[in-house]
XYZ file of N, CA and C in Angstrom:
303
model
N 103.460 13.409 37.219
C 103.002 14.776 37.323
C 101.817 14.813 38.293
N 101.831 15.711 39.294
C 100.726 15.773 40.251
C 99.459 16.287 39.580
N 98.322 15.769 40.057
C 97.052 16.226 39.514
C 96.697 17.575 40.119
N 96.100 18.398 39.286
C 95.694 19.715 39.744
C 94.320 19.611 40.383
N 94.149 20.246 41.532
C 92.884 20.208 42.237
C 91.859 21.063 41.494
N 90.669 20.518 41.319
C 89.589 21.247 40.657
C 88.663 21.797 41.736
N 88.436 23.077 41.674
C 87.557 23.732 42.636
C 86.207 23.958 41.967
N 85.165 23.407 42.575
C 83.829 23.640 42.046
C 83.266 24.888 42.700
N 82.767 25.765 41.903
C 82.211 27.012 42.393
C 80.731 26.840 42.684
N 80.259 27.535 43.704
C 78.841 27.478 44.045
C 78.016 28.265 43.038
N 78.565 29.368 42.558
C 77.832 30.231 41.623
C 78.651 30.415 40.348
N 77.973 30.455 39.224
C 78.638 30.633 37.940
C 79.190 32.055 37.830
N 80.406 32.160 37.329
C 81.036 33.464 37.119
C 80.758 33.962 35.709
N 80.728 35.269 35.578
C 80.607 35.914 34.277
C 81.817 36.821 34.103
N 82.535 36.652 32.996
C 83.678 37.531 32.714
C 83.159 38.945 32.466
N 83.807 39.918 33.086
C 83.414 41.323 32.940
C 84.665 42.158 32.717
N 84.455 43.407 32.413
C 85.584 44.327 32.263
C 85.063 45.750 32.399
N 84.763 46.130 33.633
C 84.361 47.506 33.894
C 85.105 48.001 35.127
N 85.211 49.305 35.241
C 86.015 49.894 36.315
C 85.181 50.160 37.560
N 85.884 50.245 38.652
C 85.268 50.552 39.932
C 86.343 50.933 40.922
N 85.933 51.078 42.175
C 86.838 51.436 43.256
C 86.625 50.487 44.421
N 87.714 50.017 44.996
C 87.659 49.192 46.199
C 88.315 49.977 47.326
N 87.654 49.983 48.491
C 88.189 50.664 49.674
C 88.243 49.693 50.839
N 89.306 49.814 51.614
C 89.411 49.075 52.871
C 90.076 50.021 53.867
N 90.280 49.562 55.085
C 90.851 50.470 56.086
C 92.279 50.898 55.747
N 92.978 50.121 54.895
C 94.360 50.449 54.550
C 94.494 51.349 53.333
N 93.413 51.535 52.566
C 93.528 52.373 51.383
C 92.378 52.206 50.419
N 92.580 52.784 49.254
C 91.540 52.828 48.226
C 92.231 52.742 46.874
N 91.634 51.986 45.940
C 92.224 51.874 44.613
C 91.134 51.710 43.564
N 91.342 52.349 42.439
C 90.516 52.073 41.267
C 91.017 50.758 40.693
N 90.213 50.177 39.821
C 90.622 48.935 39.197
C 89.552 48.409 38.263
N 89.695 47.148 37.903
C 88.798 46.519 36.934
C 88.136 45.303 37.571
N 86.812 45.228 37.434
C 86.082 44.034 37.845
C 86.287 43.014 36.727
N 87.059 41.946 37.029
C 87.410 40.942 36.019
C 86.331 39.890 35.847
N 85.687 39.494 36.943
C 84.550 38.589 36.835
C 83.616 38.805 38.017
N 82.391 38.317 37.822
C 81.321 38.592 38.765
C 80.424 37.370 38.888
N 79.987 37.096 40.090
C 78.970 36.083 40.335
C 78.060 36.635 41.426
N 76.928 36.003 41.670
C 76.063 36.476 42.757
C 76.745 36.412 44.125
N 77.826 35.650 44.240
C 78.508 35.487 45.526
C 79.795 36.294 45.656
N 80.380 36.745 44.534
C 81.658 37.423 44.660
C 82.163 38.100 43.412
N 83.318 38.731 43.566
C 83.940 39.532 42.516
C 85.439 39.259 42.505
N 86.018 39.188 41.314
C 87.468 39.228 41.165
C 87.799 40.641 40.704
N 88.606 41.349 41.476
C 88.912 42.755 41.217
C 90.406 42.915 41.010
N 90.807 43.489 39.878
C 92.216 43.762 39.589
C 92.508 45.204 39.988
N 93.394 45.369 40.960
C 93.720 46.691 41.509
C 94.731 47.432 40.651
N 94.560 48.740 40.537
C 95.581 49.578 39.906
C 96.722 49.850 40.885
N 96.409 49.954 42.190
C 97.397 50.250 43.226
C 97.200 49.294 44.391
N 98.283 48.868 45.002
C 98.215 47.977 46.155
C 97.593 48.707 47.345
N 96.623 48.065 47.978
C 95.989 48.659 49.158
C 96.222 47.809 50.400
N 97.130 46.856 50.317
C 97.445 45.974 51.445
C 96.216 45.252 51.985
N 95.340 44.816 51.095
C 94.147 44.076 51.506
C 94.570 42.703 52.017
N 94.003 42.297 53.122
C 94.311 41.009 53.743
C 93.055 40.148 53.797
N 93.250 38.836 53.763
C 92.141 37.900 53.858
C 91.326 38.184 55.118
N 90.014 38.248 54.954
C 89.112 38.508 56.073
C 88.792 39.970 56.296
N 89.467 40.855 55.586
C 89.261 42.293 55.763
C 87.989 42.747 55.040
N 87.233 43.622 55.674
C 86.027 44.188 55.074
C 86.401 45.210 54.004
N 85.684 45.194 52.872
C 85.908 46.145 51.787
C 84.569 46.650 51.261
N 84.634 47.804 50.606
C 83.473 48.320 49.886
C 83.860 48.460 48.422
N 82.901 48.209 47.561
C 83.113 48.291 46.117
C 82.128 49.317 45.571
N 82.615 50.223 44.753
C 81.775 51.232 44.109
C 82.005 51.168 42.608
N 80.921 51.124 41.847
C 81.036 51.213 40.393
C 79.725 51.729 39.835
N 79.804 52.293 38.663
C 78.606 52.789 37.998
C 77.650 51.635 37.693
N 78.206 50.493 37.321
C 77.398 49.344 36.915
C 76.738 48.628 38.097
N 77.417 48.579 39.253
C 76.903 47.821 40.396
C 76.427 48.678 41.557
N 76.821 49.928 41.597
C 76.484 50.759 42.740
C 77.444 50.496 43.883
N 76.916 50.484 45.103
C 77.714 50.312 46.324
C 77.470 48.909 46.878
N 78.541 48.119 47.002
C 78.470 46.769 47.563
C 79.503 46.625 48.669
N 79.270 45.700 49.574
C 80.241 45.419 50.622
C 80.590 43.934 50.591
N 81.773 43.625 51.115
C 82.200 42.232 51.147
C 83.441 42.050 51.983
N 83.999 40.851 51.868
C 85.185 40.463 52.621
C 86.221 39.914 51.657
N 87.482 40.272 51.867
C 88.556 39.739 51.024
C 88.657 38.234 51.295
N 88.446 37.459 50.250
C 88.501 36.001 50.353
C 89.903 35.488 49.999
N 90.567 36.146 49.055
C 91.928 35.806 48.659
C 92.573 37.012 47.985
N 93.891 37.010 47.896
C 94.609 38.027 47.128
C 95.833 37.384 46.505
N 96.093 37.750 45.261
C 97.253 37.262 44.512
C 97.749 38.392 43.629
N 98.959 38.804 43.865
C 99.573 39.863 43.068
C 98.679 41.103 43.081
N 98.154 41.500 41.918
C 97.338 42.713 41.842
C 95.842 42.418 41.826
N 95.440 41.186 42.131
C 94.017 40.817 42.128
C 93.572 40.390 43.520
N 92.313 40.730 43.835
C 91.720 40.255 45.076
C 90.368 39.621 44.760
N 90.050 38.587 45.502
C 88.750 37.942 45.411
C 87.910 38.433 46.568
N 86.735 38.926 46.266
C 85.870 39.504 47.286
C 84.603 38.665 47.392
N 84.351 38.159 48.593
C 83.104 37.450 48.872
C 82.095 38.509 49.292
N 81.034 38.646 48.513
C 80.043 39.687 48.776
C 79.202 39.364 49.996
N 78.814 40.416 50.723
C 77.841 40.263 51.801
C 76.478 40.110 51.120
N 75.911 38.943 51.232
C 74.684 38.624 50.515
C 73.477 39.246 51.221
N 72.683 39.950 50.444
C 71.436 40.537 50.923
C 70.505 40.662 49.728
N 69.262 41.002 49.978
C 68.328 41.185 48.862
C 68.770 42.365 48.002
N 69.386 43.377 48.606
C 69.874 44.533 47.860
C 71.035 44.136 46.939
N 71.968 43.337 47.456
C 73.094 42.862 46.645
C 72.590 42.048 45.466
N 71.664 41.136 45.717
C 71.094 40.304 44.652
C 70.418 41.166 43.597
N 69.697 42.202 44.019
C 69.020 43.092 43.081
C 70.025 43.871 42.235
N 71.114 44.332 42.849
C 72.123 45.094 42.108
C 72.813 44.217 41.062
N 73.138 42.981 41.419
C 73.789 42.083 40.463
C 72.815 41.684 39.362
N 71.574 41.418 39.721
C 70.547 41.093 38.727
C 70.354 42.259 37.756
N 70.371 43.466 38.279
C 70.238 44.664 37.448
C 71.408 44.781 36.477
N 72.623 44.466 36.950
C 73.780 44.491 36.064
C 73.566 43.546 34.889
N 73.164 42.312 35.172
C 72.944 41.325 34.114
C 71.853 41.778 33.147
N 70.836 42.434 33.656
C 69.714 42.873 32.826
C 70.070 44.058 31.931
N 70.765 45.055 32.486
C 71.002 46.291 31.748
C 72.369 46.428 31.100
N 73.390 45.753 31.622
C 74.734 45.962 31.108
C 75.289 44.782 30.328
N 74.634 43.628 30.337
C 75.128 42.464 29.621
C 74.392 42.289 28.326
């Protein structure tokens, strides 16, 4: 049996379950933020928006506000978003952990 590759993450993920909206040039969809880290988000889409790896996206939610990032991967109805890191992004994620967790 082949060994499964283990991927070490740079930042610890936190399981979440709150709604938001992801927009890209091909469309917009509501969905659920499945997990969150200071570096990225796993977002489960309600509707396919034809997001492609490397495409710029914006994320809107009551819990996080407005964030921007790049599609890092997509599988079925989920996309992995690598956040554009800035002091504002760090503050928004820190605020989520402080007030919503």
